[in-house]
């Protein structure tokens, strides 16, 4: 039997509803009830980071699902005045971070990462490390493992705001932005954390199982062989292909390290369906989509490995 179980959840904005429903459905399968209680590490980026914090904080999957459905439109609320002041999407973030902060404060209050019942790993990006000798921006991984570099004293709601501060969608928070700029799929970060000698976990790779959940994938492609493009033409597809590329390379690397100890579920949307990070108008569609997913491979993997 494995010694260490990791649940990793991707970024994806409102599409976090999909892994929330997947986790709920898996938890309702006869024989799998309580599988979340055996999870040692919850890892997440952006919306996946919020899910990881919520699960580690004891919220039920059903409660988390309802939060996405009931609060999604409020968190991604826009106004004509904001669009006017921001010149559409040219200046300023699309949405205020205030509604998300309010919800996270209600959920977590003044709890700190060290107060959570489980270990968490949450990605963000520090825009300024304030180091007087080597000042630069850098990836930041928040965690509540014990040790000198522990972030256990950080407020849970603040870390949630940091990881969810997706550029152009929300303003930065305390100098942090969404960890999706380097780890949309945080599964490899979580695996690396388990191997850090500072935490004395004593784990071999064969001792680890890792379930990696995506938020659904839209099927994009560029059909021609040659594109003589510059900044203006590449900017939109480049962002999408970089995010998809980061997701896939993390999957590949974890598969090579863990073999059958790794399972990835990131369902494809139909070829004619695209769901953006703020597509609250498609919440009902995502509910139906996730509720009707065939989870038999994931169920079989959990039964055999978890």
Backbone as numpy.savetxt, mean C-alpha at the origin, in Angstrom:
# Nx Ny Nz CAx CAy CAz Cx Cy Cz
6.43 -26.10 9.41 5.59 -24.90 9.41 6.46 -23.65 9.41
6.00 -22.59 8.76 6.79 -21.37 8.71 6.87 -20.70 10.07
7.93 -19.96 10.28 8.09 -19.21 11.52 7.58 -17.79 11.40
7.51 -17.29 10.19 7.23 -15.86 10.04 6.32 -15.63 8.85
5.21 -14.91 9.09 4.20 -14.69 8.06 4.07 -13.19 7.80
4.15 -12.81 6.53 4.11 -11.40 6.14 2.94 -11.17 5.19
2.16 -10.14 5.47 1.12 -9.68 4.54 1.55 -8.31 4.03
1.70 -8.19 2.72 2.14 -6.95 2.09 1.05 -6.46 1.15
0.75 -5.14 1.20 -0.33 -4.59 0.40 0.17 -3.36 -0.36
-0.10 -3.35 -1.66 0.36 -2.29 -2.56 -0.36 -0.96 -2.31
0.20 0.08 -2.94 -0.49 1.35 -3.04 -1.51 1.33 -4.17
-2.37 2.36 -4.19 -3.37 2.40 -5.26 -4.57 3.28 -4.96
-4.48 4.16 -3.96 -5.58 5.07 -3.69 -6.87 4.36 -3.33
-7.97 4.81 -3.93 -9.27 4.26 -3.61 -9.36 2.77 -3.99
-8.45 2.30 -4.85 -8.42 0.88 -5.20 -8.03 0.00 -4.01
-7.63 0.61 -2.89 -7.39 -0.17 -1.69 -8.62 -0.93 -1.24
-9.78 -0.53 -1.74 -11.01 -1.28 -1.46 -10.88 -2.73 -1.91
-10.16 -2.96 -2.99 -10.07 -4.32 -3.55 -9.31 -5.26 -2.61
-8.08 -4.94 -2.17 -7.45 -5.85 -1.19 -8.20 -5.91 0.13
-8.89 -4.83 0.51 -9.69 -4.88 1.74 -10.76 -5.96 1.63
-11.42 -6.03 0.47 -12.45 -7.04 0.26 -11.83 -8.43 0.15
-10.68 -8.52 -0.51 -10.00 -9.82 -0.63 -9.66 -10.36 0.76
-9.11 -9.52 1.61 -8.77 -9.95 2.97 -10.03 -10.38 3.71
-11.10 -9.64 3.55 -12.35 -10.01 4.20 -12.85 -11.37 3.72
-12.84 -11.57 2.40 -13.34 -12.82 1.84 -12.48 -14.00 2.27
-11.17 -13.82 2.30 -10.28 -14.90 2.73 -10.53 -15.23 4.21
-10.84 -14.22 4.99 -11.07 -14.43 6.43 -12.38 -15.16 6.71
-13.26 -15.20 5.72 -14.56 -15.86 5.89 -14.57 -17.28 5.35
-13.45 -17.72 4.77 -13.38 -19.07 4.21 -13.27 -20.09 5.35
-14.11 -21.11 5.36 -14.00 -22.14 6.39 -12.58 -22.73 6.43
-12.04 -22.80 7.61 -10.69 -23.31 7.77 -9.62 -22.24 7.74
-9.96 -21.05 7.26 -8.99 -19.95 7.24 -9.30 -18.88 8.26
-10.39 -19.03 8.97 -10.75 -18.04 9.99 -9.58 -17.86 10.96
-9.18 -16.63 11.17 -8.08 -16.37 12.08 -6.71 -16.33 11.44
-6.66 -16.47 10.10 -5.33 -16.45 9.47 -4.64 -15.10 9.69
-5.41 -14.02 9.75 -4.81 -12.71 10.01 -4.18 -12.64 11.40
-4.75 -13.37 12.36 -4.22 -13.37 13.72 -2.84 -14.00 13.79
-2.50 -14.78 12.78 -1.19 -15.43 12.76 -0.16 -14.63 11.97
-0.57 -13.47 11.46 0.35 -12.64 10.68 1.32 -11.92 11.61
2.61 -12.02 11.28 3.65 -11.41 12.12 3.97 -9.98 11.70
3.90 -9.69 10.40 4.28 -8.37 9.89 3.28 -7.92 8.84
2.73 -6.73 9.05 1.87 -6.09 8.05 2.68 -4.98 7.37
2.82 -5.07 6.06 3.59 -4.08 5.31 2.67 -3.41 4.30
2.89 -2.11 4.07 2.04 -1.42 3.11 2.63 -0.13 2.62
2.20 0.24 1.43 2.53 1.52 0.82 1.24 2.26 0.53
1.19 3.55 0.87 0.06 4.41 0.53 -1.25 3.81 1.07
-2.22 3.57 0.21 -3.46 2.97 0.70 -3.20 1.61 1.34
-2.21 0.89 0.84 -1.81 -0.36 1.48 -1.22 -0.14 2.85
-0.54 1.00 3.03 -0.03 1.35 4.35 -1.15 1.61 5.33
-2.21 2.27 4.85 -3.38 2.50 5.71 -4.03 1.18 6.10
-4.12 0.26 5.14 -4.68 -1.06 5.44 -3.82 -1.80 6.46
-2.50 -1.74 6.27 -1.59 -2.42 7.18 -1.73 -1.88 8.60
-1.79 -0.56 8.73 -1.94 0.06 10.05 -3.28 -0.32 10.68
-4.32 -0.33 9.87 -5.65 -0.67 10.38 -5.71 -2.12 10.86
-5.16 -3.03 10.07 -5.18 -4.44 10.45 -4.32 -4.70 11.68
-3.14 -4.07 11.71 -2.27 -4.22 12.87 -2.89 -3.57 14.10
-3.76 -2.58 13.87 -4.43 -1.90 14.97 -5.70 -2.58 15.43
-6.04 -3.71 14.84 -7.17 -4.49 15.32 -8.49 -4.25 14.62
-8.53 -3.41 13.58 -9.78 -3.22 12.85 -10.10 -4.47 12.04
-11.36 -4.80 11.93 -11.76 -5.96 11.16 -11.77 -5.62 9.67
-11.55 -6.62 8.81 -11.64 -6.36 7.37 -12.97 -5.77 6.94
-14.07 -6.21 7.57 -15.39 -5.67 7.22 -15.48 -4.19 7.55
-14.92 -3.79 8.68 -14.92 -2.38 9.06 -14.10 -1.55 8.08
-12.95 -2.08 7.68 -12.09 -1.37 6.74 -12.78 -1.23 5.39
-13.43 -2.28 4.96 -14.18 -2.21 3.70 -15.22 -1.09 3.75
-15.96 -1.03 4.83 -16.99 0.00 4.96 -16.40 1.40 4.97
-15.21 1.56 5.54 -14.57 2.87 5.56 -14.27 3.35 4.15
-13.77 2.47 3.30 -13.49 2.85 1.91 -14.78 3.27 1.20
-15.82 2.51 1.43 -17.10 2.78 0.75 -17.74 4.06 1.28
-17.72 4.23 2.59 -18.44 5.35 3.20 -17.65 6.66 3.18
-16.33 6.56 3.23 -15.50 7.77 3.37 -14.69 8.13 2.13
-14.67 7.25 1.13 -13.84 7.48 -0.05 -14.15 8.79 -0.74
-15.43 9.06 -0.98 -15.82 10.29 -1.69 -15.46 11.53 -0.88
-15.51 11.43 0.43 -15.17 12.57 1.29 -13.67 12.85 1.24
-12.85 11.81 1.23 -11.40 11.99 1.22 -10.93 12.51 -0.13
-11.57 12.04 -1.20 -11.22 12.52 -2.54 -12.26 13.54 -3.01
-12.58 14.48 -2.15 -13.57 15.52 -2.48 -12.88 16.70 -3.14
-13.39 17.10 -4.29 -12.84 18.25 -5.03 -13.91 19.34 -5.08
-13.51 20.52 -5.49 -14.47 21.62 -5.61 -14.06 22.50 -6.78
-15.01 23.23 -7.32 -14.71 24.12 -8.44 -13.78 25.24 -8.00
-13.88 25.67 -6.72 -13.01 26.74 -6.24 -11.56 26.28 -6.17
-11.38 25.05 -5.65 -10.02 24.51 -5.58 -9.43 24.37 -6.98
-10.23 23.88 -7.93 -9.74 23.74 -9.30 -9.41 25.09 -9.91
-10.21 26.09 -9.59 -9.94 27.43 -10.10 -8.63 27.98 -9.55
-8.44 27.85 -8.24 -7.23 28.36 -7.61 -5.98 27.61 -8.08
-6.15 26.30 -8.36 -5.03 25.47 -8.79 -4.85 25.45 -10.30
-5.65 26.24 -11.02 -5.62 26.21 -12.49 -5.81 24.78 -12.99
-6.89 24.18 -12.54 -7.13 22.78 -12.90 -6.18 21.89 -12.15
-5.32 21.18 -12.85 -4.34 20.30 -12.23 -2.91 20.82 -12.40
-2.77 22.08 -12.80 -1.44 22.61 -13.08 -0.72 23.03 -11.81
-1.42 23.69 -10.91 -0.83 24.17 -9.67 -1.59 23.58 -8.49
-0.85 23.15 -7.48 -1.49 22.67 -6.26 -1.99 21.24 -6.36
-2.07 20.59 -5.19 -2.58 19.22 -5.13 -4.07 19.19 -5.42
-4.53 18.06 -5.96 -5.95 17.91 -6.30 -6.86 18.00 -5.08
-6.39 17.44 -3.94 -7.27 17.31 -2.79 -6.59 17.81 -1.52
-7.39 18.27 -0.61 -6.91 18.63 0.72 -6.64 17.36 1.51
-5.63 17.40 2.35 -5.36 16.25 3.21 -6.17 16.25 4.49
-6.96 17.32 4.71 -7.69 17.46 5.97 -8.71 16.35 6.21
-9.55 15.97 5.22 -10.52 14.89 5.49 -9.85 13.56 5.86
-8.74 13.23 5.19 -8.04 12.00 5.52 -7.46 12.09 6.94
-6.88 13.22 7.27 -6.34 13.38 8.62 -7.43 13.23 9.67
-8.58 13.80 9.43 -9.68 13.69 10.38 -10.09 12.24 10.59
-10.19 11.49 9.50 -10.59 10.09 9.60 -9.53 9.27 10.34
-8.26 9.50 10.02 -7.20 8.73 10.67 -7.10 9.07 12.16
-7.31 10.32 12.51 -7.30 10.69 13.93 -8.45 10.04 14.68
-9.61 9.95 14.03 -10.74 9.28 14.67 -10.46 7.79 14.87
-9.80 7.19 13.89 -9.52 5.76 13.97 -8.46 5.43 15.01
-7.37 6.22 15.02 -6.21 5.85 15.81 -5.95 6.74 17.02
-6.60 7.90 17.07 -6.38 8.80 18.19 -4.91 9.12 18.36
-4.42 9.01 19.58 -3.01 9.30 19.89 -2.17 8.03 20.00
-2.67 6.93 19.46 -1.88 5.69 19.48 -0.60 5.87 18.67
0.43 5.21 19.12 1.72 5.25 18.44 2.02 3.87 17.85
2.97 3.82 16.94 3.29 2.55 16.30 3.61 1.48 17.34
4.26 1.86 18.43 4.62 0.89 19.46 3.40 0.34 20.19
2.25 1.00 20.04 1.03 0.54 20.69 0.29 -0.51 19.87
0.67 -0.68 18.61 0.00 -1.66 17.76 0.36 -3.07 18.20
-0.57 -3.98 18.02 -0.36 -5.35 18.49 0.60 -6.12 17.60
0.81 -5.67 16.38 1.66 -6.39 15.43 2.73 -5.47 14.88
3.75 -6.09 14.31 4.80 -5.34 13.65 4.25 -4.78 12.33
4.68 -3.57 12.01 4.29 -2.94 10.75 5.53 -2.38 10.05
5.43 -2.30 8.74 6.43 -1.64 7.90 5.67 -0.77 6.91
5.90 0.54 6.97 5.15 1.48 6.17 6.13 2.36 5.39
5.98 2.43 4.08 6.92 3.19 3.27 6.47 4.64 3.08
7.45 5.53 3.04 7.23 6.94 2.71 8.52 7.44 2.08
8.52 8.70 1.67 9.73 9.28 1.08 10.00 10.62 1.76
11.19 10.76 2.34 11.60 11.95 3.07 12.21 12.94 2.08
11.59 14.11 1.95 12.06 15.09 0.97 13.31 15.84 1.42
13.68 15.73 2.70 14.86 16.43 3.22 15.28 15.76 4.52
16.41 15.07 4.50 16.84 14.37 5.72 17.48 15.30 6.75
17.67 16.58 6.38 18.21 17.60 7.30 19.58 17.22 7.86
20.30 16.37 7.16 21.65 15.98 7.57 22.62 17.08 7.16
23.34 17.65 8.11 24.23 18.78 7.81 25.43 18.39 6.97
25.80 17.11 6.98 26.96 16.67 6.21 26.60 16.07 4.86
25.39 15.50 4.76 24.97 14.89 3.49 23.47 15.09 3.34
23.08 16.31 3.02 21.67 16.66 2.97 21.06 16.21 1.64
20.03 15.40 1.73 19.42 14.85 0.51 18.03 14.31 0.83
17.27 14.00 -0.21 16.03 13.27 -0.01 16.32 11.78 -0.03
15.42 10.98 0.51 15.71 9.54 0.60 14.45 8.76 0.97
14.40 7.49 0.60 13.30 6.65 1.06 13.30 6.54 2.58
12.12 6.39 3.13 11.98 6.22 4.57 11.02 5.06 4.83
11.47 4.13 5.66 10.62 3.01 6.06 10.32 3.15 7.54
9.06 3.39 7.86 8.63 3.47 9.25 8.31 2.06 9.74
8.77 1.76 10.96 8.49 0.43 11.52 8.46 0.52 13.04
7.91 -0.51 13.66 7.84 -0.56 15.12 8.61 -1.74 15.69
9.63 -2.21 14.94 10.54 -3.20 15.50 11.36 -2.53 16.60
11.80 -3.31 17.56 12.61 -2.76 18.63 14.02 -2.47 18.13
14.64 -1.43 18.66 16.00 -1.10 18.26 16.22 0.39 18.20
17.47 0.78 17.92 17.84 2.18 17.93 17.11 3.00 16.88
16.77 2.38 15.73 16.15 3.15 14.66 14.64 2.94 14.61
14.06 2.41 15.68 12.62 2.17 15.72 11.85 3.47 15.63
10.72 3.41 14.94 9.80 4.55 14.85 8.59 4.34 15.76
8.78 3.54 16.79 7.68 3.19 17.67 6.99 4.37 18.32
7.71 5.48 18.47 7.10 6.64 19.13 6.32 7.53 18.16
6.28 7.17 16.91 5.53 7.97 15.91 4.03 7.72 16.05
3.26 8.78 15.90 1.82 8.65 15.92 1.33 7.88 14.70
0.44 6.94 14.91 -0.05 6.09 13.82 -0.70 6.95 12.73
-1.56 7.89 13.12 -2.27 8.67 12.11 -1.31 9.50 11.27
-0.22 9.96 11.89 0.76 10.75 11.14 1.46 9.89 10.09
1.87 8.70 10.48 2.53 7.79 9.54 1.57 7.45 8.40
0.29 7.30 8.71 -0.71 7.08 7.67 -0.78 8.23 6.69
-0.71 9.45 7.20 -0.73 10.62 6.32 0.53 10.67 5.46
1.67 10.32 6.03 2.92 10.36 5.27 2.87 9.40 4.08
2.48 8.16 4.36 2.52 7.16 3.29 1.47 7.40 2.22
0.40 8.14 2.57 -0.70 8.36 1.62 -0.58 9.68 0.86
0.48 10.45 1.12 0.62 11.77 0.50 1.13 11.65 -0.93
0.28 11.13 -1.80 0.67 10.90 -3.20 0.84 12.23 -3.93
2.01 12.47 -4.54 2.23 13.73 -5.26 1.16 13.99 -6.30
0.73 15.24 -6.36 -0.32 15.81 -7.21 -1.72 15.51 -6.66
-1.88 14.44 -5.87 -3.18 14.14 -5.29 -3.36 14.84 -3.94
-2.34 14.72 -3.07 -2.39 15.33 -1.74 -1.11 16.13 -1.49
-1.18 17.14 -0.63 0.04 17.85 -0.26 0.98 16.95 0.54
2.27 17.29 0.53 3.20 16.58 1.40 2.84 16.87 2.86
3.30 16.00 3.75 2.99 16.14 5.18 4.30 16.05 5.97
4.64 17.12 6.67 5.87 17.15 7.49 7.10 16.77 6.67
7.10 17.11 5.39 8.25 16.81 4.55 8.28 15.41 3.98
7.17 14.66 4.11 7.10 13.30 3.57 6.05 13.22 2.46
6.33 12.33 1.50 5.35 12.00 0.47 5.22 10.48 0.38
4.28 10.07 -0.42 3.90 8.67 -0.63 5.11 7.79 -0.95
5.21 6.65 -0.24 6.29 5.70 -0.50 6.19 5.02 -1.84
5.09 5.22 -2.55 4.93 4.63 -3.87 5.93 5.15 -4.88
6.63 6.25 -4.58 7.63 6.76 -5.53 8.82 5.82 -5.62
8.96 4.91 -4.65 10.05 3.92 -4.76 9.59 2.49 -4.50
8.43 2.29 -3.89 7.99 0.93 -3.55 6.47 0.84 -3.57
5.88 0.95 -4.75 4.44 0.77 -4.84 4.04 -0.60 -4.29
4.85 -1.60 -4.59 4.70 -2.93 -4.02 5.78 -3.09 -2.95
5.42 -3.07 -1.66 6.43 -3.07 -0.60 6.88 -4.45 -0.15
6.55 -5.49 -0.91 6.83 -6.85 -0.44 8.32 -7.11 -0.28
9.15 -6.58 -1.20 10.59 -6.79 -1.08 11.15 -6.03 0.11
10.61 -4.85 0.39 11.02 -4.10 1.59 10.74 -4.92 2.84
9.57 -5.54 2.88 9.19 -6.35 4.04 10.11 -7.56 4.18
10.43 -8.19 3.06 11.32 -9.35 3.10 12.71 -8.94 3.59
13.20 -7.80 3.11 14.51 -7.31 3.55 14.50 -7.02 5.05
13.39 -6.45 5.55 13.28 -6.15 6.97 13.41 -7.42 7.81
12.84 -8.50 7.32 12.89 -9.75 8.07 14.30 -10.32 8.16
15.19 -9.86 7.28 16.56 -10.36 7.25 17.56 -9.44 7.92
17.08 -8.31 8.45 17.96 -7.33 9.08 18.49 -7.89 10.40
19.80 -8.06 10.48 20.41 -8.68 11.65 20.18 -7.88 12.93
19.89 -6.58 12.80 19.68 -5.75 13.99 18.46 -6.18 14.80
17.53 -6.88 14.17 16.29 -7.23 14.85 16.31 -8.65 15.43
17.38 -9.38 15.16 17.61 -10.69 15.78 16.43 -11.65 15.62
15.83 -11.65 14.42 14.71 -12.56 14.19 15.18 -13.98 13.92
16.42 -14.12 13.47 16.99 -15.44 13.24 16.27 -16.24 12.17
15.84 -15.56 11.10 15.03 -16.20 10.08 15.85 -16.53 8.83
15.73 -17.76 8.38 16.18 -18.11 7.04 15.03 -17.85 6.08
15.34 -17.73 4.80 14.30 -17.49 3.82 13.26 -18.62 3.82
13.70 -19.83 4.10 12.77 -20.95 4.11 11.77 -20.88 5.26
12.06 -20.00 6.24 11.16 -19.84 7.38 10.04 -18.85 7.12
10.06 -18.18 5.95 9.17 -17.04 5.70 8.14 -17.38 4.63
6.91 -16.95 4.86 5.89 -16.96 3.81 5.36 -15.54 3.67
5.07 -15.15 2.43 4.70 -13.76 2.16 3.54 -13.74 1.18
2.44 -13.16 1.62 1.28 -12.94 0.76 1.28 -11.48 0.33
1.33 -11.25 -0.97 1.42 -9.90 -1.54 0.13 -9.60 -2.30
-0.58 -8.55 -1.86 -1.85 -8.17 -2.47 -1.71 -6.86 -3.23
-2.12 -6.86 -4.50 -2.17 -5.63 -5.27 -3.55 -5.00 -5.19
-3.69 -3.85 -5.83 -4.96 -3.13 -5.80 -5.66 -3.17 -7.17
-5.28 -4.15 -7.98 -5.86 -4.27 -9.32 -5.01 -3.58 -10.35
-4.93 -4.17 -11.52 -4.05 -3.66 -12.56 -4.82 -3.39 -13.85
-4.67 -2.17 -14.36 -5.21 -1.84 -15.67 -4.22 -2.28 -16.73
-4.73 -2.76 -17.85 -3.88 -3.36 -18.88 -3.49 -2.30 -19.92
-2.31 -1.69 -19.71 -1.81 -0.70 -20.64 -0.73 -1.30 -21.53
-0.61 -0.76 -22.72 0.51 -1.12 -23.60 0.69 -0.03 -24.63
1.88 0.00 -25.24 2.18 0.92 -26.34 2.46 0.07 -27.57
1.61 0.11 -28.58 1.67 -0.88 -29.65 2.79 -0.70 -30.67
3.32 0.50 -30.84 4.36 0.69 -31.86 5.73 0.30 -31.31
6.65 0.06 -32.24 8.01 -0.35 -31.85 8.90 0.84 -31.54
8.66 1.97 -32.17 9.53 3.14 -32.00 8.69 4.36 -31.63
9.11 5.05 -30.57 8.45 6.28 -30.14 9.49 7.38 -30.01
9.47 8.32 -30.90 10.39 9.45 -30.87 9.74 10.58 -30.08
9.67 10.37 -28.75 8.94 11.27 -27.87 9.89 12.07 -27.00
9.37 13.21 -26.53 10.06 14.02 -25.54 9.28 14.06 -24.25
9.55 15.07 -23.40 8.91 15.16 -22.10 7.38 15.15 -22.20
6.85 15.97 -23.08 5.40 16.16 -23.14 4.68 14.85 -23.48
5.27 14.07 -24.42 4.61 12.83 -24.81 4.81 11.70 -23.79
6.00 11.67 -23.15 6.32 10.55 -22.29 5.76 10.68 -20.88
5.45 11.90 -20.43 5.19 12.10 -19.00 4.05 11.23 -18.48
2.94 11.14 -19.20 1.81 10.35 -18.68 2.08 8.85 -18.74
2.47 8.27 -19.91 2.73 6.83 -19.90 3.94 6.44 -19.06
4.92 7.35 -18.92 6.11 7.01 -18.16 5.78 6.77 -16.69
4.88 7.58 -16.11 4.50 7.38 -14.72 3.83 6.02 -14.53
2.94 5.67 -15.47 2.24 4.39 -15.35 3.20 3.21 -15.51
4.09 3.29 -16.49 4.96 2.14 -16.73 6.00 1.99 -15.62
6.42 3.11 -15.01 7.35 3.01 -13.89 6.68 2.34 -12.69
5.42 2.71 -12.41 4.71 2.10 -11.29 4.48 0.61 -11.53
4.04 0.27 -12.75 3.82 -1.15 -13.06 5.13 -1.92 -13.03
6.20 -1.28 -13.51 7.51 -1.94 -13.51 8.01 -2.21 -12.11
7.85 -1.24 -11.21 8.27 -1.43 -9.82 7.48 -2.57 -9.19
6.17 -2.62 -9.45 5.35 -3.71 -8.91 5.87 -5.06 -9.37
6.12 -5.18 -10.65 6.49 -6.48 -11.21 7.89 -6.92 -10.80
8.82 -5.98 -10.69 10.18 -6.40 -10.33 10.22 -6.85 -8.87
9.43 -6.22 -8.00 9.37 -6.68 -6.61 8.77 -8.09 -6.55
7.73 -8.32 -7.36 7.15 -9.67 -7.43 8.19 -10.69 -7.87
8.91 -10.36 -8.94 9.94 -11.28 -9.47 11.00 -11.59 -8.42
11.48 -10.57 -7.75 12.55 -10.76 -6.77 12.08 -11.63 -5.60
10.87 -11.36 -5.11 10.35 -12.17 -4.01 10.12 -13.61 -4.43
9.66 -13.81 -5.65 9.47 -15.17 -6.15 10.80 -15.93 -6.17
11.87 -15.24 -6.58 13.16 -15.91 -6.66 13.69 -16.23 -5.27
13.47 -15.37 -4.30 13.97 -15.59 -2.95 13.16 -16.64 -2.19
11.85 -16.62 -2.36 10.98 -17.43 -1.50 10.36 -18.63 -2.20
10.36 -18.65 -3.53 9.76 -19.77 -4.23 8.30 -19.95 -3.86
7.93 -21.14 -3.43 6.53 -21.43 -3.09 6.09 -20.71 -1.81
7.03 -20.12 -1.12 6.68 -19.36 0.08 6.14 -17.97 -0.23
6.06 -17.64 -1.52 5.54 -16.33 -1.94 4.30 -16.52 -2.80
3.29 -15.70 -2.55 2.08 -15.72 -3.37 1.65 -14.29 -3.64
1.37 -14.01 -4.91 0.98 -12.67 -5.34 -0.41 -12.71 -5.95
-1.27 -11.79 -5.49 -2.60 -11.66 -6.06 -2.82 -10.19 -6.41
-2.81 -9.91 -7.70 -3.06 -8.56 -8.20 -3.92 -8.69 -9.44
-5.24 -8.74 -9.28 -6.12 -9.09 -10.40 -6.13 -8.04 -11.50
-6.21 -8.51 -12.73 -6.33 -7.61 -13.89 -7.76 -7.12 -14.05
-7.91 -5.84 -14.33 -9.21 -5.32 -14.74 -9.46 -5.71 -16.20
-10.69 -5.76 -16.62 -10.96 -5.99 -18.05 -10.22 -4.97 -18.91
-9.93 -5.36 -20.14 -9.09 -4.54 -21.02 -9.64 -3.13 -21.24
-10.94 -2.95 -21.13 -11.54 -1.63 -21.38 -11.78 -0.84 -20.10
-11.23 -1.32 -18.97 -11.49 -0.66 -17.68 -10.19 -0.08 -17.12
-10.23 1.21 -16.80 -9.13 1.89 -16.13 -9.68 2.53 -14.86
-9.01 2.28 -13.75 -9.46 2.84 -12.47 -8.32 3.64 -11.86
-8.45 4.94 -11.83 -7.42 5.81 -11.28 -7.46 5.79 -9.75
-6.44 6.38 -9.14 -6.31 6.36 -7.69 -7.47 7.06 -6.99
-8.11 8.01 -7.68 -9.18 8.79 -7.05 -10.56 8.51 -7.65
-10.73 7.35 -8.28 -11.96 7.05 -9.02 -13.08 6.61 -8.07
-13.56 7.53 -7.26 -14.62 7.20 -6.30 -15.93 6.87 -7.01
-16.07 7.30 -8.25 -17.27 6.96 -9.01 -17.32 5.48 -9.38
-16.20 4.76 -9.16 -16.15 3.34 -9.51 -16.11 2.45 -8.27
-16.46 2.99 -7.13 -16.47 2.19 -5.91 -17.41 1.00 -6.04
-18.61 1.23 -6.56 -19.57 0.15 -6.71 -19.03 -0.92 -7.66
-18.39 -0.48 -8.76 -17.79 -1.43 -9.70 -16.72 -2.27 -9.00
-15.87 -1.61 -8.21 -14.78 -2.32 -7.55 -15.32 -3.32 -6.53
-16.40 -2.97 -5.85 -17.03 -3.92 -4.93 -17.45 -5.20 -5.65
-18.17 -5.01 -6.75 -18.63 -6.16 -7.52 -17.46 -6.96 -8.07
-16.47 -6.24 -8.59 -15.27 -6.88 -9.15 -14.58 -7.74 -8.11
-14.33 -7.18 -6.92 -13.60 -7.90 -5.89 -14.43 -9.03 -5.30
-15.73 -8.81 -5.14 -16.59 -9.85 -4.58 -16.68 -11.07 -5.48
-16.43 -10.88 -6.78 -16.57 -11.98 -7.73 -15.23 -12.57 -8.19
-14.15 -12.17 -7.55 -12.84 -12.74 -7.90 -12.78 -14.22 -7.52
-12.09 -14.98 -8.35 -11.83 -16.38 -8.04 -10.59 -16.43 -7.14
-10.78 -16.78 -5.90 -9.69 -16.78 -4.92 -9.18 -18.18 -4.61
-9.54 -19.15 -5.43 -9.21 -20.53 -5.09 -7.71 -20.77 -4.98
-6.92 -20.18 -5.87 -5.46 -20.37 -5.80 -4.90 -19.78 -4.51
-5.40 -18.61 -4.14 -4.93 -17.97 -2.91 -5.38 -18.76 -1.68
-6.60 -19.27 -1.70 -7.10 -20.08 -0.59 -6.25 -21.33 -0.43
-5.95 -21.99 -1.56 -5.15 -23.21 -1.51 -3.74 -22.91 -0.98
-3.19 -21.79 -1.42 -1.84 -21.42 -0.95 -1.84 -21.14 0.55
-2.83 -20.40 1.03 -2.91 -20.12 2.46 -3.06 -21.40 3.27
-3.90 -22.29 2.80 -4.11 -23.55 3.55 -2.83 -24.36 3.63
-2.06 -24.34 2.56 -0.85 -25.15 2.53 0.31 -24.49 3.23
0.37 -23.16 3.21 1.59 -22.48 3.65 1.44 -21.61 4.90
0.25 -21.13 5.20 0.11 -20.12 6.26 -0.04 -20.74 7.64
